[in-house]
Amino acid sequence: MNVEENVIDVQSWTARTLEIGFTMTVQFQIWLVTQGEVEVQINGTRSRLRTGMALLLDRGQIIKVERNDDSFQMTMLHVDPFDLVAPPLAEQYVTPFIETIGHHVLHPAEPGDKAILETLHKVIRSLKKDSAFALLDATLQLAVVWRYWIQRQPVTRRHGHERMQRMITYIHDHDTMKLSLEDIAAAGGLSRAECCRYFSKWGDTSPLAYVQDVRMQRAARLLCETDSPVAEVANRFGFTSVSHFVQTFKKVHHQTPLAFRKQKT
């Protein structure tokens, strides 16, 4: 669901819709796990989020979803913190804190965290109300969350953060092309060996394995969102053999493309 003018963007994710792989946050982001659990790596640090927990993410974080269970459900909120306060206040309470804090996991058992978790649930309830003040109420409540956030200690970015961002962006921007290890390493200004070490350290994967994951995630979206034949989707990603495409797709999604399309649509 998208709130008016996208001041607050709210999305619902399940085990079937949450994509495995790297993403980079472009806004202040909140993950609220409502059922099940999910394992993620945040800037190379592993975390397990269970029912009732939440994850607060600064802009510019590198997230890799690794696995989730079949019952997993999550509500994700995206908001630009500059929309939460008036411009004169933003100069003091937003600008100095952008991309300085990193991430924080909220646990229901922690007293301070529990209060913020309750506030997040109020945000979601407010947005579901058929009220002229629903957006205002939700915005005010998120301003409270932002106040909690900026009181946290700043963190030092992990060495190589920007290089990793550039390589991930390069892969996503060229996901229909046949990429080589040299191409990816060059995007990060690294040697091939250094490039491999980065992907191993930040996501327990290799550069070319991640390219395959990205291409098959994109192929899965095309299968669900279009009526394109499997052969056409395979050709779009440079596969000259449909059987090779099917085998590659099954390695990532554990289903054939046709079975995947039938299940998701």
PDB file of C-alpha atoms in Angstrom:
ATOM      1  CA  MET A   1       0.000   0.000   0.000  1.00  0.00           C
ATOM      2  CA  ASN A   2       1.247   3.484  -0.836  1.00  0.00           C
ATOM      3  CA  VAL A   3       0.275   6.429   1.314  1.00  0.00           C
ATOM      4  CA  GLU A   4      -0.795   9.657  -0.335  1.00  0.00           C
ATOM      5  CA  GLU A   5       2.097  11.496  -2.020  1.00  0.00           C
ATOM      6  CA  ASN A   6       4.427   8.726  -0.793  1.00  0.00           C
ATOM      7  CA  VAL A   7       5.305  10.664   2.374  1.00  0.00           C
ATOM      8  CA  ILE A   8       5.293   7.252   4.041  1.00  0.00           C
ATOM      9  CA  ASP A   9       5.609   4.214   1.792  1.00  0.00           C
ATOM     10  CA  VAL A  10       4.296   1.029   3.417  1.00  0.00           C
ATOM     11  CA  GLN A  11       4.844  -2.386   1.868  1.00  0.00           C
ATOM     12  CA  SER A  12       3.885  -5.887   2.961  1.00  0.00           C
ATOM     13  CA  TRP A  13       6.374  -8.691   2.358  1.00  0.00           C
ATOM     14  CA  THR A  14       6.036 -12.458   2.691  1.00  0.00           C
ATOM     15  CA  ALA A  15       8.406 -15.380   2.204  1.00  0.00           C
ATOM     16  CA  ARG A  16       7.308 -15.512  -1.441  1.00  0.00           C
ATOM     17  CA  THR A  17       7.749 -11.833  -2.266  1.00  0.00           C
ATOM     18  CA  LEU A  18      10.901 -10.905  -0.323  1.00  0.00           C
ATOM     19  CA  GLU A  19      13.815 -11.263  -2.710  1.00  0.00           C
ATOM     20  CA  ILE A  20      16.991 -12.982  -1.612  1.00  0.00           C
ATOM     21  CA  GLY A  21      20.126 -10.941  -2.320  1.00  0.00           C
ATOM     22  CA  PHE A  22      21.692  -7.515  -1.843  1.00  0.00           C
ATOM     23  CA  THR A  23      19.756  -4.262  -1.644  1.00  0.00           C
ATOM     24  CA  MET A  24      20.871  -0.756  -0.725  1.00  0.00           C
ATOM     25  CA  THR A  25      18.668   1.553   1.297  1.00  0.00           C
ATOM     26  CA  VAL A  26      17.936   4.937  -0.263  1.00  0.00           C
ATOM     27  CA  GLN A  27      15.715   6.245   2.536  1.00  0.00           C
ATOM     28  CA  PHE A  28      15.276   5.720   6.267  1.00  0.00           C
ATOM     29  CA  GLN A  29      13.754   2.243   6.403  1.00  0.00           C
ATOM     30  CA  ILE A  30      11.977   0.190   9.047  1.00  0.00           C
ATOM     31  CA  TRP A  31      11.391  -3.568   8.869  1.00  0.00           C
ATOM     32  CA  LEU A  32       8.744  -4.837  11.313  1.00  0.00           C
ATOM     33  CA  VAL A  33       8.544  -8.636  11.439  1.00  0.00           C
ATOM     34  CA  THR A  34       4.973  -9.713  12.165  1.00  0.00           C
ATOM     35  CA  GLN A  35       5.407 -13.464  11.687  1.00  0.00           C
ATOM     36  CA  GLY A  36       8.216 -15.976  11.271  1.00  0.00           C
ATOM     37  CA  GLU A  37      11.881 -15.048  10.966  1.00  0.00           C
ATOM     38  CA  VAL A  38      14.430 -13.883   8.422  1.00  0.00           C
ATOM     39  CA  GLU A  39      18.237 -13.974   8.336  1.00  0.00           C
ATOM     40  CA  VAL A  40      20.021 -10.941   6.917  1.00  0.00           C
ATOM     41  CA  GLN A  41      23.514  -9.542   6.608  1.00  0.00           C
ATOM     42  CA  ILE A  42      23.736  -5.787   7.227  1.00  0.00           C
ATOM     43  CA  ASN A  43      27.004  -4.322   5.949  1.00  0.00           C
ATOM     44  CA  GLY A  44      28.449  -7.824   6.330  1.00  0.00           C
ATOM     45  CA  THR A  45      27.138  -8.354   9.887  1.00  0.00           C
ATOM     46  CA  ARG A  46      24.688 -11.225  10.302  1.00  0.00           C
ATOM     47  CA  SER A  47      21.383 -10.756  12.165  1.00  0.00           C
ATOM     48  CA  ARG A  48      18.297 -12.909  12.688  1.00  0.00           C
ATOM     49  CA  LEU A  49      14.980 -11.085  12.962  1.00  0.00           C
ATOM     50  CA  ARG A  50      12.093 -12.901  14.631  1.00  0.00           C
ATOM     51  CA  THR A  51       8.419 -12.159  15.182  1.00  0.00           C
ATOM     52  CA  GLY A  52       7.947  -8.884  17.081  1.00  0.00           C
ATOM     53  CA  MET A  53      11.417  -7.535  16.263  1.00  0.00           C
ATOM     54  CA  ALA A  54      12.189  -4.582  14.006  1.00  0.00           C
ATOM     55  CA  LEU A  55      15.173  -3.309  12.070  1.00  0.00           C
ATOM     56  CA  LEU A  56      15.923   0.406  11.678  1.00  0.00           C
ATOM     57  CA  LEU A  57      18.127   1.231   8.691  1.00  0.00           C
ATOM     58  CA  ASP A  58      19.934   4.420   7.783  1.00  0.00           C
ATOM     59  CA  ARG A  59      20.225   5.473   4.156  1.00  0.00           C
ATOM     60  CA  GLY A  60      23.117   3.845   2.256  1.00  0.00           C
ATOM     61  CA  GLN A  61      23.148   0.487   4.060  1.00  0.00           C
ATOM     62  CA  ILE A  62      24.010  -2.735   2.207  1.00  0.00           C
ATOM     63  CA  ILE A  63      21.501  -5.450   3.092  1.00  0.00           C
ATOM     64  CA  LYS A  64      21.599  -9.077   1.990  1.00  0.00           C
ATOM     65  CA  VAL A  65      18.575 -11.232   2.726  1.00  0.00           C
ATOM     66  CA  GLU A  66      19.788 -14.804   3.090  1.00  0.00           C
ATOM     67  CA  ARG A  67      16.789 -16.904   3.988  1.00  0.00           C
ATOM     68  CA  ASN A  68      13.374 -16.788   5.628  1.00  0.00           C
ATOM     69  CA  ASP A  69      10.879 -19.399   6.711  1.00  0.00           C
ATOM     70  CA  ASP A  70       7.642 -20.174   4.893  1.00  0.00           C
ATOM     71  CA  SER A  71       5.478 -18.355   7.429  1.00  0.00           C
ATOM     72  CA  PHE A  72       7.494 -15.116   7.218  1.00  0.00           C
ATOM     73  CA  GLN A  73       5.569 -11.822   7.016  1.00  0.00           C
ATOM     74  CA  MET A  74       6.899  -8.300   7.404  1.00  0.00           C
ATOM     75  CA  THR A  75       5.761  -4.699   7.109  1.00  0.00           C
ATOM     76  CA  MET A  76       8.353  -2.328   5.630  1.00  0.00           C
ATOM     77  CA  LEU A  77       8.152   1.444   5.971  1.00  0.00           C
ATOM     78  CA  HIS A  78      10.194   3.876   3.867  1.00  0.00           C
ATOM     79  CA  VAL A  79      10.250   7.546   4.792  1.00  0.00           C
ATOM     80  CA  ASP A  80      12.396  10.545   4.007  1.00  0.00           C
ATOM     81  CA  PRO A  81      13.203  12.031   7.447  1.00  0.00           C
ATOM     82  CA  PHE A  82      13.124  15.517   5.897  1.00  0.00           C
ATOM     83  CA  ASP A  83       9.347  14.978   5.530  1.00  0.00           C
ATOM     84  CA  LEU A  84       8.944  14.453   9.279  1.00  0.00           C
ATOM     85  CA  VAL A  85       9.883  17.927  10.518  1.00  0.00           C
ATOM     86  CA  ALA A  86       9.740  21.550   9.350  1.00  0.00           C
ATOM     87  CA  PRO A  87      12.753  22.777   7.278  1.00  0.00           C
ATOM     88  CA  PRO A  88      14.287  24.895  10.090  1.00  0.00           C
ATOM     89  CA  LEU A  89      14.202  21.858  12.386  1.00  0.00           C
ATOM     90  CA  ALA A  90      15.576  19.581   9.660  1.00  0.00           C
ATOM     91  CA  GLU A  91      18.820  21.572   9.560  1.00  0.00           C
ATOM     92  CA  GLN A  92      19.380  20.699  13.211  1.00  0.00           C
ATOM     93  CA  TYR A  93      17.723  17.308  13.630  1.00  0.00           C
ATOM     94  CA  VAL A  94      17.997  15.585  10.229  1.00  0.00           C
ATOM     95  CA  THR A  95      20.903  16.795   8.085  1.00  0.00           C
ATOM     96  CA  PRO A  96      23.676  16.072  10.629  1.00  0.00           C
ATOM     97  CA  PHE A  97      22.476  12.485  11.156  1.00  0.00           C
ATOM     98  CA  ILE A  98      21.959  11.174   7.616  1.00  0.00           C
ATOM     99  CA  GLU A  99      24.155   8.108   6.963  1.00  0.00           C
ATOM    100  CA  THR A 100      25.914   8.380  10.332  1.00  0.00           C
ATOM    101  CA  ILE A 101      24.199   5.762  12.507  1.00  0.00           C
ATOM    102  CA  GLY A 102      23.950   2.637  10.356  1.00  0.00           C
ATOM    103  CA  HIS A 103      21.381   0.199  11.674  1.00  0.00           C
ATOM    104  CA  HIS A 104      19.757  -0.953  14.901  1.00  0.00           C
ATOM    105  CA  VAL A 105      17.692  -4.016  15.811  1.00  0.00           C
ATOM    106  CA  LEU A 106      14.745  -3.495  18.165  1.00  0.00           C
ATOM    107  CA  HIS A 107      13.930  -6.303  20.629  1.00  0.00           C
ATOM    108  CA  PRO A 108      10.540  -6.503  22.416  1.00  0.00           C
ATOM    109  CA  ALA A 109      12.317  -7.650  25.602  1.00  0.00           C
ATOM    110  CA  GLU A 110      14.302  -4.384  25.827  1.00  0.00           C
ATOM    111  CA  PRO A 111      12.277  -1.700  27.697  1.00  0.00           C
ATOM    112  CA  GLY A 112      13.440   1.202  25.523  1.00  0.00           C
ATOM    113  CA  ASP A 113      12.971  -0.787  22.348  1.00  0.00           C
ATOM    114  CA  LYS A 114       9.521  -1.969  23.408  1.00  0.00           C
ATOM    115  CA  ALA A 115       8.220   1.609  23.528  1.00  0.00           C
ATOM    116  CA  ILE A 116       9.482   2.307  20.000  1.00  0.00           C
ATOM    117  CA  LEU A 117       7.997  -0.961  18.725  1.00  0.00           C
ATOM    118  CA  GLU A 118       4.638   0.088  20.171  1.00  0.00           C
ATOM    119  CA  THR A 119       4.983   3.438  18.404  1.00  0.00           C
ATOM    120  CA  LEU A 120       5.654   1.647  15.094  1.00  0.00           C
ATOM    121  CA  HIS A 121       2.475  -0.379  15.516  1.00  0.00           C
ATOM    122  CA  LYS A 122       0.629   2.897  16.149  1.00  0.00           C
ATOM    123  CA  VAL A 123       1.995   4.223  12.856  1.00  0.00           C
ATOM    124  CA  ILE A 124       0.586   1.246  10.973  1.00  0.00           C
ATOM    125  CA  ARG A 125      -2.769   1.440  12.752  1.00  0.00           C
ATOM    126  CA  SER A 126      -2.998   5.167  12.019  1.00  0.00           C
ATOM    127  CA  LEU A 127      -2.376   4.619   8.318  1.00  0.00           C
ATOM    128  CA  LYS A 128      -5.141   2.020   8.158  1.00  0.00           C
ATOM    129  CA  LYS A 129      -7.728   4.400   9.613  1.00  0.00           C
ATOM    130  CA  ASP A 130     -10.236   6.128   7.384  1.00  0.00           C
ATOM    131  CA  SER A 131      -9.483   9.492   8.911  1.00  0.00           C
ATOM    132  CA  ALA A 132      -8.535  12.923   7.603  1.00  0.00           C
ATOM    133  CA  PHE A 133      -5.760  12.971  10.210  1.00  0.00           C
ATOM    134  CA  ALA A 134      -4.345   9.480   9.555  1.00  0.00           C
ATOM    135  CA  LEU A 135      -1.257  10.707   7.709  1.00  0.00           C
ATOM    136  CA  LEU A 136      -0.623  13.493  10.210  1.00  0.00           C
ATOM    137  CA  ASP A 137      -0.855  11.078  13.148  1.00  0.00           C
ATOM    138  CA  ALA A 138       1.491   8.595  11.474  1.00  0.00           C
ATOM    139  CA  THR A 139       3.992  11.340  10.626  1.00  0.00           C
ATOM    140  CA  LEU A 140       4.051  12.638  14.189  1.00  0.00           C
ATOM    141  CA  GLN A 141       4.600   9.119  15.505  1.00  0.00           C
ATOM    142  CA  LEU A 142       7.458   8.527  13.065  1.00  0.00           C
ATOM    143  CA  ALA A 143       9.026  11.800  14.223  1.00  0.00           C
ATOM    144  CA  VAL A 144       9.187  10.193  17.682  1.00  0.00           C
ATOM    145  CA  VAL A 145      10.961   7.180  16.153  1.00  0.00           C
ATOM    146  CA  TRP A 146      13.383   9.504  14.380  1.00  0.00           C
ATOM    147  CA  ARG A 147      14.105  11.299  17.693  1.00  0.00           C
ATOM    148  CA  TYR A 148      14.975   7.913  19.234  1.00  0.00           C
ATOM    149  CA  TRP A 149      17.170   7.116  16.222  1.00  0.00           C
ATOM    150  CA  ILE A 150      19.306  10.259  16.283  1.00  0.00           C
ATOM    151  CA  GLN A 151      20.142   9.733  19.951  1.00  0.00           C
ATOM    152  CA  ARG A 152      22.095   6.605  19.028  1.00  0.00           C
ATOM    153  CA  GLN A 153      25.875   6.668  18.766  1.00  0.00           C
ATOM    154  CA  PRO A 154      27.314   7.375  15.291  1.00  0.00           C
ATOM    155  CA  VAL A 155      29.178   4.488  13.673  1.00  0.00           C
ATOM    156  CA  THR A 156      32.205   4.341  11.416  1.00  0.00           C
ATOM    157  CA  ARG A 157      31.473   2.932   8.002  1.00  0.00           C
ATOM    158  CA  ARG A 158      33.116  -0.389   7.312  1.00  0.00           C
ATOM    159  CA  HIS A 159      36.180  -0.180   5.086  1.00  0.00           C
ATOM    160  CA  GLY A 160      35.225  -0.702   1.449  1.00  0.00           C
ATOM    161  CA  HIS A 161      31.563   0.278   1.854  1.00  0.00           C
ATOM    162  CA  GLU A 162      31.518   2.582  -1.182  1.00  0.00           C
ATOM    163  CA  ARG A 163      33.411   0.097  -3.369  1.00  0.00           C
ATOM    164  CA  MET A 164      30.873  -2.599  -2.527  1.00  0.00           C
ATOM    165  CA  GLN A 165      28.014  -0.223  -3.263  1.00  0.00           C
ATOM    166  CA  ARG A 166      29.475   0.582  -6.682  1.00  0.00           C
ATOM    167  CA  MET A 167      29.879  -3.090  -7.617  1.00  0.00           C
ATOM    168  CA  ILE A 168      26.344  -4.012  -6.536  1.00  0.00           C
ATOM    169  CA  THR A 169      24.916  -1.032  -8.417  1.00  0.00           C
ATOM    170  CA  TYR A 170      26.904  -1.984 -11.515  1.00  0.00           C
ATOM    171  CA  ILE A 171      25.524  -5.535 -11.438  1.00  0.00           C
ATOM    172  CA  HIS A 172      21.924  -4.365 -11.051  1.00  0.00           C
ATOM    173  CA  ASP A 173      22.314  -1.781 -13.825  1.00  0.00           C
ATOM    174  CA  HIS A 174      23.682  -4.395 -16.243  1.00  0.00           C
ATOM    175  CA  ASP A 175      21.700  -7.469 -15.231  1.00  0.00           C
ATOM    176  CA  THR A 176      20.749  -8.397 -18.816  1.00  0.00           C
ATOM    177  CA  MET A 177      24.380  -8.356 -19.955  1.00  0.00           C
ATOM    178  CA  LYS A 178      26.955 -11.121 -19.719  1.00  0.00           C
ATOM    179  CA  LEU A 179      29.217  -9.729 -16.995  1.00  0.00           C
ATOM    180  CA  SER A 180      32.740 -10.913 -16.314  1.00  0.00           C
ATOM    181  CA  LEU A 181      34.639 -10.871 -13.039  1.00  0.00           C
ATOM    182  CA  GLU A 182      36.886  -8.198 -14.588  1.00  0.00           C
ATOM    183  CA  ASP A 183      33.866  -5.962 -15.303  1.00  0.00           C
ATOM    184  CA  ILE A 184      32.633  -6.158 -11.713  1.00  0.00           C
ATOM    185  CA  ALA A 185      36.093  -5.671 -10.196  1.00  0.00           C
ATOM    186  CA  ALA A 186      36.679  -2.615 -12.398  1.00  0.00           C
ATOM    187  CA  ALA A 187      33.421  -1.048 -11.154  1.00  0.00           C
ATOM    188  CA  GLY A 188      34.835  -1.178  -7.630  1.00  0.00           C
ATOM    189  CA  GLY A 189      38.389  -0.248  -8.609  1.00  0.00           C
ATOM    190  CA  LEU A 190      39.653  -3.631  -7.413  1.00  0.00           C
ATOM    191  CA  SER A 191      41.606  -6.597  -8.695  1.00  0.00           C
ATOM    192  CA  ARG A 192      39.704  -9.804  -9.433  1.00  0.00           C
ATOM    193  CA  ALA A 193      41.010 -11.437  -6.237  1.00  0.00           C
ATOM    194  CA  GLU A 194      40.046  -8.417  -4.107  1.00  0.00           C
ATOM    195  CA  CYS A 195      36.609  -8.341  -5.713  1.00  0.00           C
ATOM    196  CA  CYS A 196      36.032 -11.977  -4.735  1.00  0.00           C
ATOM    197  CA  ARG A 197      37.165 -11.280  -1.162  1.00  0.00           C
ATOM    198  CA  TYR A 198      34.706  -8.366  -0.912  1.00  0.00           C
ATOM    199  CA  PHE A 199      31.696 -10.456  -1.947  1.00  0.00           C
ATOM    200  CA  SER A 200      32.755 -13.254   0.377  1.00  0.00           C
ATOM    201  CA  LYS A 201      33.142 -10.862   3.315  1.00  0.00           C
ATOM    202  CA  TRP A 202      29.980  -8.829   2.718  1.00  0.00           C
ATOM    203  CA  GLY A 203      27.619 -11.591   1.666  1.00  0.00           C
ATOM    204  CA  ASP A 204      29.157 -15.096   1.754  1.00  0.00           C
ATOM    205  CA  THR A 205      28.904 -15.338  -2.019  1.00  0.00           C
ATOM    206  CA  SER A 206      31.002 -14.825  -5.134  1.00  0.00           C
ATOM    207  CA  PRO A 207      30.573 -11.976  -7.652  1.00  0.00           C
ATOM    208  CA  LEU A 208      29.442 -14.237 -10.495  1.00  0.00           C
ATOM    209  CA  ALA A 209      27.110 -16.247  -8.248  1.00  0.00           C
ATOM    210  CA  TYR A 210      25.489 -12.981  -7.232  1.00  0.00           C
ATOM    211  CA  VAL A 211      25.154 -11.942 -10.885  1.00  0.00           C
ATOM    212  CA  GLN A 212      23.283 -15.192 -11.481  1.00  0.00           C
ATOM    213  CA  ASP A 213      20.997 -14.551  -8.486  1.00  0.00           C
ATOM    214  CA  VAL A 214      20.185 -11.021  -9.705  1.00  0.00           C
ATOM    215  CA  ARG A 215      19.448 -12.207 -13.240  1.00  0.00           C
ATOM    216  CA  MET A 216      17.173 -14.984 -12.017  1.00  0.00           C
ATOM    217  CA  GLN A 217      15.346 -12.616  -9.635  1.00  0.00           C
ATOM    218  CA  ARG A 218      14.745 -10.281 -12.570  1.00  0.00           C
ATOM    219  CA  ALA A 219      13.629 -13.212 -14.716  1.00  0.00           C
ATOM    220  CA  ALA A 220      11.199 -14.252 -11.978  1.00  0.00           C
ATOM    221  CA  ARG A 221       9.638 -10.767 -11.962  1.00  0.00           C
ATOM    222  CA  LEU A 222       9.204 -10.887 -15.733  1.00  0.00           C
ATOM    223  CA  LEU A 223       7.514 -14.278 -15.501  1.00  0.00           C
ATOM    224  CA  CYS A 224       5.072 -12.946 -12.912  1.00  0.00           C
ATOM    225  CA  GLU A 225       4.429  -9.509 -14.405  1.00  0.00           C
ATOM    226  CA  THR A 226       4.250 -10.389 -18.115  1.00  0.00           C
ATOM    227  CA  ASP A 227       2.906 -13.117 -20.384  1.00  0.00           C
ATOM    228  CA  SER A 228       6.254 -13.495 -22.153  1.00  0.00           C
ATOM    229  CA  PRO A 229       7.081 -17.099 -23.105  1.00  0.00           C
ATOM    230  CA  VAL A 230       9.916 -18.729 -21.193  1.00  0.00           C
ATOM    231  CA  ALA A 231      12.041 -18.797 -24.336  1.00  0.00           C
ATOM    232  CA  GLU A 232      11.647 -15.022 -24.736  1.00  0.00           C
ATOM    233  CA  VAL A 233      12.634 -14.412 -21.101  1.00  0.00           C
ATOM    234  CA  ALA A 234      15.652 -16.695 -21.546  1.00  0.00           C
ATOM    235  CA  ASN A 235      16.718 -14.829 -24.668  1.00  0.00           C
ATOM    236  CA  ARG A 236      16.395 -11.485 -22.888  1.00  0.00           C
ATOM    237  CA  PHE A 237      19.055 -12.599 -20.424  1.00  0.00           C
ATOM    238  CA  GLY A 238      21.378 -13.897 -23.119  1.00  0.00           C
ATOM    239  CA  PHE A 239      20.583 -17.615 -22.831  1.00  0.00           C
ATOM    240  CA  THR A 240      20.784 -19.318 -26.232  1.00  0.00           C
ATOM    241  CA  SER A 241      19.496 -22.555 -24.718  1.00  0.00           C
ATOM    242  CA  VAL A 242      16.111 -22.649 -22.972  1.00  0.00           C
ATOM    243  CA  SER A 243      17.117 -25.808 -21.107  1.00  0.00           C
ATOM    244  CA  HIS A 244      20.192 -24.040 -19.720  1.00  0.00           C
ATOM    245  CA  PHE A 245      17.988 -21.150 -18.574  1.00  0.00           C
ATOM    246  CA  VAL A 246      15.559 -23.580 -16.898  1.00  0.00           C
ATOM    247  CA  GLN A 247      18.419 -25.335 -15.075  1.00  0.00           C
ATOM    248  CA  THR A 248      19.869 -22.005 -13.894  1.00  0.00           C
ATOM    249  CA  PHE A 249      16.442 -20.779 -12.775  1.00  0.00           C
ATOM    250  CA  LYS A 250      15.847 -23.978 -10.771  1.00  0.00           C
ATOM    251  CA  LYS A 251      19.161 -23.551  -8.914  1.00  0.00           C
ATOM    252  CA  VAL A 252      17.964 -20.196  -7.557  1.00  0.00           C
ATOM    253  CA  HIS A 253      14.199 -20.698  -7.162  1.00  0.00           C
ATOM    254  CA  HIS A 254      14.034 -24.509  -6.752  1.00  0.00           C
ATOM    255  CA  GLN A 255      11.258 -24.612  -9.372  1.00  0.00           C
ATOM    256  CA  THR A 256      10.994 -24.528 -13.128  1.00  0.00           C
ATOM    257  CA  PRO A 257      10.008 -21.152 -14.624  1.00  0.00           C
ATOM    258  CA  LEU A 258       6.531 -22.424 -15.541  1.00  0.00           C
ATOM    259  CA  ALA A 259       5.901 -23.881 -12.070  1.00  0.00           C
ATOM    260  CA  PHE A 260       7.115 -20.619 -10.525  1.00  0.00           C
ATOM    261  CA  ARG A 261       4.787 -18.557 -12.729  1.00  0.00           C
ATOM    262  CA  LYS A 262       1.827 -20.782 -11.902  1.00  0.00           C
ATOM    263  CA  GLN A 263       2.454 -20.537  -8.159  1.00  0.00           C
ATOM    264  CA  LYS A 264       2.982 -16.768  -8.100  1.00  0.00           C
ATOM    265  CA  THR A 265       0.098 -15.720 -10.351  1.00  0.00           C
TER     266      THR A 265
END
